[in-house]
């Protein structure tokens, strides 16, 4: 009997599916809910998918519906989902002092988007040191707010939970009450300690771990960084600065200057697949919702805890467009040429994410009779693994929830990874066809 051989992309896909299913089964148990009741499978599956894919969209308020056990399961799913299932399994192997085989090393390269095989185990150890170090530091910072507010044990738990949720760009919060469900961080809009801590956690989690390695080796010598790091840092800066300026000038006019500035910064940062919010999104204009939707689809950096189509994809699309406008044959950035294969991949990913977002939004709008701007916001939030919402997710029907589940899964593992896993041998043996030109533009 022929042995089934799985590609690294199929292993990653099946790994996430297994994690999601295991999480759903655990969340179904009565011990996982505060009322001690069985949670319907689809609701548990939605929550498990959202946590594993570090999204943050929920059908139940995390702080009031789930018990401490349920919240711990959700946090574990967030941590594993943020690091990647293969990375997490490798950590267990290293902890058990097991040898990491060559095939496992190759799998790790694809899992964390590393450009090389050599030193991959050392790189994985660096990822864990950075992740747990940053989460621990900011958990201590948040404790200065949450312990006085909620007491010692609850304050420590809240600090740990929100630090991990923010760094993993998950957006789950425990701040809901029976009288105020799904609040996120709206009560801390003018609180610099909480607002800025979560902001920095989101940004740090959304940067590539390769960026951290560049900084570790070259420190502040920007010119010595690899091209990917330069593109990530520059694109990230503009994707944070321009929306912040827009929100400050056009939104939150009723807030004092300090709160207005904090709110503007936070709302510009959180669409980087984080899912927290310090203002009620139902009060924002349609222009703002559209801008946030675009930012959510773009997402964070490859090889980070963030989802979305990635800032590098967006940057390459801009660079490619500028090259065409300037009648250049090659895409160039920072004194380097970007290969045409990378440009083609970026265009494919761009079209895949935009098409999936819009088509899904149209279907949900038709099924639920909801304005298209709201469904676009929700589908962008799902495929970007963000978790921001205008409040319609808990009211959606079964079909619409299944669409969001698929989008969250696709957004976390990557659209191309999903397609290659499902259709691994398409056109593998097909010969080259005759070229023929088509007029475009």
Short mmCIF file of C-alpha atoms in Angstrom, two decimals:
data_model
loop_
_atom_site.label_atom_id
_atom_site.label_comp_id
_atom_site.label_asym_id
_atom_site.label_seq_id
_atom_site.Cartn_x
_atom_site.Cartn_y
_atom_site.Cartn_z
CA UNK A 1 0.00 0.00 0.00
CA UNK A 2 1.38 3.38 -1.04
CA UNK A 3 2.31 5.59 1.89
CA UNK A 4 0.49 8.91 2.00
CA UNK A 5 3.00 11.74 1.70
CA UNK A 6 1.88 15.17 2.81
CA UNK A 7 3.48 18.44 1.78
CA UNK A 8 4.54 20.93 4.44
CA UNK A 9 1.58 23.13 3.51
CA UNK A 10 -0.85 20.24 4.00
CA UNK A 11 0.71 19.42 7.39
CA UNK A 12 0.26 23.06 8.48
CA UNK A 13 -3.36 23.06 7.27
CA UNK A 14 -4.20 19.77 9.00
CA UNK A 15 -2.40 20.94 12.14
CA UNK A 16 -4.59 24.01 12.42
CA UNK A 17 -7.72 21.98 11.64
CA UNK A 18 -6.80 19.57 14.43
CA UNK A 19 -6.16 22.43 16.87
CA UNK A 20 -9.49 24.06 16.01
CA UNK A 21 -11.45 20.82 16.36
CA UNK A 22 -9.80 19.93 19.69
CA UNK A 23 -10.51 23.44 20.99
CA UNK A 24 -14.14 23.25 19.87
CA UNK A 25 -14.69 19.92 21.63
CA UNK A 26 -13.20 21.28 24.87
CA UNK A 27 -15.26 24.48 24.68
CA UNK A 28 -18.45 22.45 24.23
CA UNK A 29 -18.04 20.92 27.69
CA UNK A 30 -20.19 22.27 30.57
CA UNK A 31 -17.00 23.04 32.53
CA UNK A 32 -16.10 25.62 29.88
CA UNK A 33 -19.18 27.82 30.40
CA UNK A 34 -20.00 29.82 33.50
CA UNK A 35 -23.55 28.41 33.65
CA UNK A 36 -22.27 24.84 33.38
CA UNK A 37 -24.22 24.08 30.20
CA UNK A 38 -23.23 22.39 26.96
CA UNK A 39 -22.28 24.89 24.27
CA UNK A 40 -23.63 24.11 20.77
CA UNK A 41 -20.94 22.74 18.46
CA UNK A 42 -21.12 25.55 15.88
CA UNK A 43 -20.74 28.22 18.59
CA UNK A 44 -17.79 26.36 20.14
CA UNK A 45 -16.29 25.84 16.67
CA UNK A 46 -16.64 29.54 15.84
CA UNK A 47 -14.92 30.53 19.09
CA UNK A 48 -12.17 27.94 18.68
CA UNK A 49 -11.52 29.03 15.09
CA UNK A 50 -11.43 32.67 16.13
CA UNK A 51 -8.96 31.93 18.95
CA UNK A 52 -6.74 29.52 16.98
CA UNK A 53 -6.65 31.91 14.02
CA UNK A 54 -6.04 34.83 16.45
CA UNK A 55 -9.03 36.74 15.11
CA UNK A 56 -11.24 37.87 17.99
CA UNK A 57 -14.69 37.68 16.42
CA UNK A 58 -17.02 36.09 18.97
CA UNK A 59 -20.61 34.91 19.30
CA UNK A 60 -20.45 35.03 23.11
CA UNK A 61 -18.89 37.65 25.35
CA UNK A 62 -15.63 36.04 26.53
CA UNK A 63 -15.68 37.53 30.02
CA UNK A 64 -19.27 36.64 30.93
CA UNK A 65 -20.06 33.43 29.02
CA UNK A 66 -16.91 31.32 29.45
CA UNK A 67 -15.69 29.98 32.79
CA UNK A 68 -12.08 30.25 33.95
CA UNK A 69 -11.44 26.85 32.35
CA UNK A 70 -13.00 28.01 29.08
CA UNK A 71 -10.98 31.22 29.14
CA UNK A 72 -7.79 29.22 29.74
CA UNK A 73 -8.60 27.02 26.72
CA UNK A 74 -9.17 30.14 24.62
CA UNK A 75 -5.88 31.67 25.80
CA UNK A 76 -4.00 28.44 25.02
CA UNK A 77 -5.52 28.40 21.52
CA UNK A 78 -4.50 32.05 21.07
CA UNK A 79 -0.91 31.38 22.13
CA UNK A 80 -0.54 28.28 19.94
CA UNK A 81 -2.32 29.96 17.03
CA UNK A 82 -0.18 33.06 17.32
CA UNK A 83 3.09 31.14 17.31
CA UNK A 84 1.88 28.55 14.80
CA UNK A 85 0.95 24.95 15.47
CA UNK A 86 4.22 23.60 14.02
CA UNK A 87 6.29 26.03 16.08
CA UNK A 88 4.41 25.06 19.23
CA UNK A 89 4.91 21.34 18.59
CA UNK A 90 8.62 21.96 18.02
CA UNK A 91 8.78 23.67 21.41
CA UNK A 92 7.44 20.52 23.06
CA UNK A 93 10.03 18.44 21.20
CA UNK A 94 12.84 20.75 22.30
CA UNK A 95 11.52 20.70 25.87
CA UNK A 96 11.58 16.90 25.81
CA UNK A 97 15.16 17.02 24.41
CA UNK A 98 14.11 15.23 21.23
CA UNK A 99 16.14 15.48 18.03
CA UNK A 100 14.61 17.71 15.32
CA UNK A 101 14.83 15.86 12.00
CA UNK A 102 15.63 17.42 8.63
CA UNK A 103 12.02 17.08 7.47
CA UNK A 104 10.83 18.79 10.64
CA UNK A 105 13.30 21.61 10.03
CA UNK A 106 11.98 22.06 6.48
CA UNK A 107 8.45 22.16 7.87
CA UNK A 108 9.50 24.84 10.36
CA UNK A 109 10.91 27.00 7.55
CA UNK A 110 7.52 27.04 5.81
CA UNK A 111 5.68 27.51 9.10
CA UNK A 112 7.52 30.66 10.23
CA UNK A 113 8.29 32.04 6.73
CA UNK A 114 12.04 31.77 7.32
CA UNK A 115 14.27 32.29 4.24
CA UNK A 116 16.79 29.58 5.13
CA UNK A 117 17.10 26.13 6.68
CA UNK A 118 20.37 26.60 8.55
CA UNK A 119 19.95 27.73 12.14
CA UNK A 120 16.17 27.25 12.10
CA UNK A 121 16.12 25.64 15.57
CA UNK A 122 18.09 28.57 16.98
CA UNK A 123 15.61 30.89 15.25
CA UNK A 124 12.65 29.07 16.84
CA UNK A 125 14.25 29.43 20.28
CA UNK A 126 14.64 33.15 19.60
CA UNK A 127 10.93 33.38 18.71
CA UNK A 128 9.95 31.89 22.06
CA UNK A 129 12.31 34.12 24.01
CA UNK A 130 10.96 37.24 22.29
CA UNK A 131 7.31 36.18 22.58
CA UNK A 132 7.31 35.18 26.24
CA UNK A 133 9.65 38.03 27.18
CA UNK A 134 7.45 40.74 25.65
CA UNK A 135 4.25 39.15 26.97
CA UNK A 136 5.70 38.92 30.50
CA UNK A 137 6.96 42.54 30.52
CA UNK A 138 3.65 44.01 29.40
CA UNK A 139 1.65 41.71 31.68
CA UNK A 140 3.58 43.31 34.55
CA UNK A 141 2.84 46.79 33.17
CA UNK A 142 -0.89 46.07 32.79
CA UNK A 143 -0.96 44.67 36.33
CA UNK A 144 -0.49 48.23 37.64
CA UNK A 145 -3.96 48.99 36.25
CA UNK A 146 -5.82 45.70 36.59
CA UNK A 147 -4.76 44.59 40.11
CA UNK A 148 -6.00 47.79 41.85
CA UNK A 149 -9.15 47.66 39.71
CA UNK A 150 -10.07 43.94 39.93
CA UNK A 151 -8.11 42.59 42.89
CA UNK A 152 -4.92 40.50 43.05
CA UNK A 153 -5.83 37.16 41.44
CA UNK A 154 -8.31 38.50 38.90
CA UNK A 155 -6.00 41.42 38.12
CA UNK A 156 -3.06 39.07 37.44
CA UNK A 157 -5.23 36.86 35.22
CA UNK A 158 -6.55 39.87 33.28
CA UNK A 159 -3.01 41.19 32.82
CA UNK A 160 -1.68 37.89 31.48
CA UNK A 161 -4.71 37.26 29.26
CA UNK A 162 -4.76 40.70 27.62
CA UNK A 163 -0.99 40.79 27.16
CA UNK A 164 -0.97 37.48 25.30
CA UNK A 165 -4.13 38.36 23.38
CA UNK A 166 -2.63 41.67 22.25
CA UNK A 167 0.83 40.36 21.29
CA UNK A 168 -0.75 37.49 19.35
CA UNK A 169 -3.02 40.06 17.66
CA UNK A 170 -6.08 38.11 18.83
CA UNK A 171 -8.34 40.83 20.25
CA UNK A 172 -10.11 38.70 22.87
CA UNK A 173 -10.93 40.56 26.09
CA UNK A 174 -12.40 39.64 29.50
CA UNK A 175 -13.85 43.04 30.36
CA UNK A 176 -17.50 42.32 29.58
CA UNK A 177 -20.13 42.40 32.31
CA UNK A 178 -23.75 41.32 32.44
CA UNK A 179 -24.79 44.94 31.89
CA UNK A 180 -22.16 45.72 29.25
CA UNK A 181 -21.34 42.94 26.79
CA UNK A 182 -18.53 43.11 24.20
CA UNK A 183 -16.92 46.29 25.59
CA UNK A 184 -13.34 45.60 24.47
CA UNK A 185 -11.20 48.50 25.84
CA UNK A 186 -13.74 51.32 25.45
CA UNK A 187 -13.51 52.20 29.15
CA UNK A 188 -9.75 52.86 28.75
CA UNK A 189 -9.88 55.26 25.80
CA UNK A 190 -8.14 57.98 27.86
CA UNK A 191 -5.93 55.66 29.92
CA UNK A 192 -2.35 55.91 28.59
CA UNK A 193 -1.07 52.88 30.53
CA UNK A 194 -3.59 50.43 29.07
CA UNK A 195 -4.05 52.09 25.68
CA UNK A 196 -0.35 52.49 24.88
CA UNK A 197 0.61 49.10 26.35
CA UNK A 198 -1.88 47.31 24.10
CA UNK A 199 -0.80 49.52 21.17
CA UNK A 200 2.87 48.53 21.57
CA UNK A 201 1.95 44.86 22.01
CA UNK A 202 -0.06 44.90 18.77
CA UNK A 203 2.75 46.58 16.83
CA UNK A 204 5.45 44.30 18.26
CA UNK A 205 3.38 41.19 17.56
CA UNK A 206 2.67 42.33 14.02
CA UNK A 207 6.35 42.66 13.09
CA UNK A 208 8.14 39.73 11.51
CA UNK A 209 10.41 37.69 13.77
CA UNK A 210 12.98 38.08 10.98
CA UNK A 211 12.82 41.80 11.74
CA UNK A 212 13.80 41.08 15.34
CA UNK A 213 16.72 39.00 14.12
CA UNK A 214 17.89 41.87 11.88
CA UNK A 215 17.67 44.27 14.81
CA UNK A 216 19.54 41.83 17.06
CA UNK A 217 22.39 41.54 14.54
CA UNK A 218 22.57 45.08 13.13
CA UNK A 219 20.87 47.13 15.87
CA UNK A 220 19.86 50.54 14.47
CA UNK A 221 21.89 50.29 11.23
CA UNK A 222 18.90 50.41 8.89
CA UNK A 223 21.01 50.14 5.71
CA UNK A 224 22.31 46.72 6.81
CA UNK A 225 18.83 45.23 7.21
CA UNK A 226 17.57 42.72 4.63
CA UNK A 227 15.14 44.09 2.02
CA UNK A 228 12.11 42.43 3.63
CA UNK A 229 12.79 44.14 6.96
CA UNK A 230 13.16 47.54 5.29
CA UNK A 231 9.89 47.11 3.39
CA UNK A 232 8.07 45.96 6.54
CA UNK A 233 9.30 48.86 8.70
CA UNK A 234 8.70 51.61 6.15
CA UNK A 235 5.28 50.31 5.06
CA UNK A 236 4.23 49.76 8.68
CA UNK A 237 5.19 53.32 9.58
CA UNK A 238 3.06 54.84 6.83
CA UNK A 239 0.15 52.48 7.51
CA UNK A 240 0.18 53.70 11.11
CA UNK A 241 0.95 57.40 10.60
CA UNK A 242 -1.52 58.25 7.81
CA UNK A 243 -4.61 56.61 9.45
CA UNK A 244 -3.69 58.19 12.80
CA UNK A 245 -3.63 61.62 11.16
CA UNK A 246 -6.92 60.92 9.38
CA UNK A 247 -8.71 59.77 12.53
CA UNK A 248 -7.38 62.69 14.56
CA UNK A 249 -8.57 65.26 12.01
CA UNK A 250 -11.93 63.69 11.10
CA UNK A 251 -13.14 61.59 14.06
CA UNK A 252 -13.56 61.73 17.84
CA UNK A 253 -14.25 65.49 17.84
CA UNK A 254 -16.21 65.15 21.09
CA UNK A 255 -13.17 63.86 23.03
CA UNK A 256 -10.56 66.00 24.82
CA UNK A 257 -7.27 66.40 22.95
CA UNK A 258 -5.39 63.73 24.96
CA UNK A 259 -8.15 61.14 24.59
CA UNK A 260 -8.62 62.09 20.95
CA UNK A 261 -4.93 61.50 20.22
CA UNK A 262 -4.88 58.18 22.10
CA UNK A 263 -8.07 57.06 20.35
CA UNK A 264 -6.68 58.03 16.93
CA UNK A 265 -3.43 56.13 17.49
CA UNK A 266 -5.21 53.07 18.84
CA UNK A 267 -7.78 52.88 16.03
CA UNK A 268 -4.97 53.19 13.46
CA UNK A 269 -2.99 50.38 15.10
CA UNK A 270 -5.73 47.86 15.93
CA UNK A 271 -6.70 47.03 12.30
CA UNK A 272 -3.26 45.36 12.07
CA UNK A 273 -5.25 42.19 12.88
CA UNK A 274 -5.53 42.95 16.62
CA UNK A 275 -9.27 43.33 17.20
CA UNK A 276 -9.29 45.57 20.28
CA UNK A 277 -11.06 48.92 20.18
CA UNK A 278 -11.27 51.88 22.55
CA UNK A 279 -14.26 53.52 20.81
CA UNK A 280 -17.63 52.20 19.67
CA UNK A 281 -17.22 51.38 15.97
CA UNK A 282 -20.96 51.74 15.36
CA UNK A 283 -20.48 55.50 15.82
CA UNK A 284 -17.83 55.81 13.09
CA UNK A 285 -18.59 57.18 9.64
CA UNK A 286 -18.78 54.91 6.60
CA UNK A 287 -15.56 56.48 5.31
CA UNK A 288 -13.76 55.45 8.50
CA UNK A 289 -15.23 51.94 8.38
CA UNK A 290 -14.02 51.57 4.78
CA UNK A 291 -10.49 52.74 5.68
CA UNK A 292 -10.37 50.35 8.63
CA UNK A 293 -11.63 47.53 6.38
CA UNK A 294 -8.75 48.15 3.94
CA UNK A 295 -6.23 48.20 6.79
CA UNK A 296 -7.66 44.94 8.18
CA UNK A 297 -7.26 43.13 4.86
CA UNK A 298 -3.64 44.33 4.58
CA UNK A 299 -2.81 42.96 8.04
CA UNK A 300 0.67 42.64 9.54
CA UNK A 301 4.04 41.28 8.48
CA UNK A 302 4.78 37.74 7.24
CA UNK A 303 6.31 35.46 9.85
CA UNK A 304 4.57 37.34 12.68
CA UNK A 305 1.55 36.65 14.89
CA UNK A 306 -0.58 38.82 12.59
CA UNK A 307 -2.82 37.68 9.73
CA UNK A 308 -4.12 39.38 6.60
CA UNK A 309 -2.55 39.40 3.16
CA UNK A 310 0.55 41.05 4.75
CA UNK A 311 2.16 44.48 4.47
CA UNK A 312 4.85 43.12 2.12
CA UNK A 313 2.16 42.06 -0.38
CA UNK A 314 0.61 45.52 -0.25
CA UNK A 315 4.01 47.18 -0.59
CA UNK A 316 4.99 45.07 -3.60
CA UNK A 317 1.70 45.93 -5.32
CA UNK A 318 2.48 49.64 -4.82
CA UNK A 319 6.09 49.24 -5.97
CA UNK A 320 4.94 47.29 -9.04
CA UNK A 321 2.39 49.96 -9.93
CA UNK A 322 4.97 52.72 -9.57
CA UNK A 323 7.38 50.79 -11.81
CA UNK A 324 4.73 50.55 -14.52
CA UNK A 325 3.85 54.26 -14.22
CA UNK A 326 7.55 55.10 -14.58
CA UNK A 327 7.84 52.67 -17.52
CA UNK A 328 10.39 50.49 -15.78
CA UNK A 329 10.79 46.79 -16.57
CA UNK A 330 11.82 45.85 -13.05
CA UNK A 331 10.41 46.43 -9.57
CA UNK A 332 13.07 48.04 -7.41
CA UNK A 333 13.24 49.08 -3.76
CA UNK A 334 16.12 50.20 -1.54
CA UNK A 335 18.67 49.48 -4.27
CA UNK A 336 17.44 45.92 -4.85
CA UNK A 337 15.40 44.27 -7.62
CA UNK A 338 12.31 42.29 -6.63
CA UNK A 339 11.96 39.08 -8.72
CA UNK A 340 8.96 38.83 -11.06
CA UNK A 341 7.86 35.60 -9.35
CA UNK A 342 7.42 37.54 -6.10
CA UNK A 343 5.40 40.22 -7.91
CA UNK A 344 3.15 37.54 -9.44
CA UNK A 345 2.65 35.91 -6.04
CA UNK A 346 1.77 39.28 -4.50
CA UNK A 347 -0.78 40.00 -7.25
CA UNK A 348 -2.33 36.55 -6.78
CA UNK A 349 -2.59 36.95 -3.00
CA UNK A 350 -4.00 40.47 -3.40
CA UNK A 351 -6.76 39.33 -5.78
CA UNK A 352 -7.50 36.26 -3.66
CA UNK A 353 -8.04 38.24 -0.46
CA UNK A 354 -10.00 41.08 -2.07
CA UNK A 355 -12.23 38.67 -4.01
CA UNK A 356 -12.89 36.44 -0.98
CA UNK A 357 -13.70 39.49 1.17
CA UNK A 358 -16.11 41.13 -1.29
CA UNK A 359 -17.86 37.96 -2.49
CA UNK A 360 -18.38 36.78 1.11
CA UNK A 361 -19.70 40.21 2.09
CA UNK A 362 -22.20 40.17 -0.78
CA UNK A 363 -23.44 36.70 0.20
CA UNK A 364 -23.84 37.61 3.89
CA UNK A 365 -25.56 40.92 3.00
CA UNK A 366 -28.05 38.99 0.86
CA UNK A 367 -28.62 36.27 3.47
CA UNK A 368 -28.99 38.60 6.46
CA UNK A 369 -30.41 41.73 4.78
CA UNK A 370 -27.60 43.87 6.26
CA UNK A 371 -26.00 46.97 4.65
CA UNK A 372 -23.01 45.99 2.51
CA UNK A 373 -20.58 48.34 4.34
CA UNK A 374 -21.23 46.42 7.57
CA UNK A 375 -20.75 42.99 5.98
CA UNK A 376 -17.56 44.15 4.20
CA UNK A 377 -16.25 45.31 7.58
CA UNK A 378 -17.06 41.94 9.13
CA UNK A 379 -15.59 39.82 6.30
CA UNK A 380 -12.46 42.02 6.19
CA UNK A 381 -12.15 41.51 9.94
CA UNK A 382 -12.45 37.74 9.50
CA UNK A 383 -10.06 37.25 6.58
CA UNK A 384 -7.59 39.69 8.15
CA UNK A 385 -7.92 37.73 11.43
CA UNK A 386 -8.64 41.03 13.18
CA UNK A 387 -11.76 40.61 15.27
CA UNK A 388 -13.14 44.13 15.03
CA UNK A 389 -16.89 44.24 14.57
CA UNK A 390 -19.80 46.62 14.15
CA UNK A 391 -21.83 44.27 16.35
CA UNK A 392 -23.48 42.01 13.76
CA UNK A 393 -21.50 38.77 14.26
CA UNK A 394 -23.53 37.46 17.25
CA UNK A 395 -26.76 37.98 15.25
CA UNK A 396 -25.68 36.13 12.09
CA UNK A 397 -27.26 32.89 10.94
CA UNK A 398 -25.55 29.51 10.56
CA UNK A 399 -24.56 29.96 6.90
CA UNK A 400 -23.04 33.39 7.53
CA UNK A 401 -21.10 32.14 10.54
CA UNK A 402 -19.71 29.26 8.47
CA UNK A 403 -18.52 31.78 5.88
CA UNK A 404 -16.71 33.76 8.59
CA UNK A 405 -15.18 30.54 9.97
CA UNK A 406 -13.75 29.74 6.53
CA UNK A 407 -12.43 33.30 6.11
CA UNK A 408 -10.74 33.24 9.53
CA UNK A 409 -9.09 29.91 8.72
CA UNK A 410 -7.98 31.13 5.29
CA UNK A 411 -6.66 34.37 6.74
CA UNK A 412 -4.51 32.60 9.34
CA UNK A 413 -2.90 29.87 7.27
CA UNK A 414 -2.72 32.02 4.13
CA UNK A 415 -4.76 31.87 0.94
CA UNK A 416 -1.95 30.46 -1.18
CA UNK A 417 -1.13 27.81 1.44
CA UNK A 418 -4.79 26.78 1.41
CA UNK A 419 -4.94 26.56 -2.39
CA UNK A 420 -1.65 24.64 -2.68
CA UNK A 421 -2.76 22.24 0.06
CA UNK A 422 -6.10 21.51 -1.61
CA UNK A 423 -4.81 21.51 -5.21
CA UNK A 424 -1.14 20.45 -4.92
CA UNK A 425 -0.61 19.05 -8.44
CA UNK A 426 -2.56 21.41 -10.69
CA UNK A 427 -0.78 21.91 -14.05
CA UNK A 428 2.25 20.01 -12.77
CA UNK A 429 2.86 18.14 -16.04
CA UNK A 430 1.43 20.67 -18.46
CA UNK A 431 3.74 21.93 -21.20
CA UNK A 432 4.34 25.58 -22.08
CA UNK A 433 1.71 27.03 -24.40
CA UNK A 434 2.18 29.53 -27.21
CA UNK A 435 2.21 33.15 -26.04
CA UNK A 436 -0.34 35.65 -27.32
CA UNK A 437 -0.65 39.27 -26.26
CA UNK A 438 -3.76 40.88 -24.80
CA UNK A 439 -4.28 44.65 -24.61
CA UNK A 440 -4.92 45.86 -21.06
CA UNK A 441 -5.66 49.33 -19.67
#
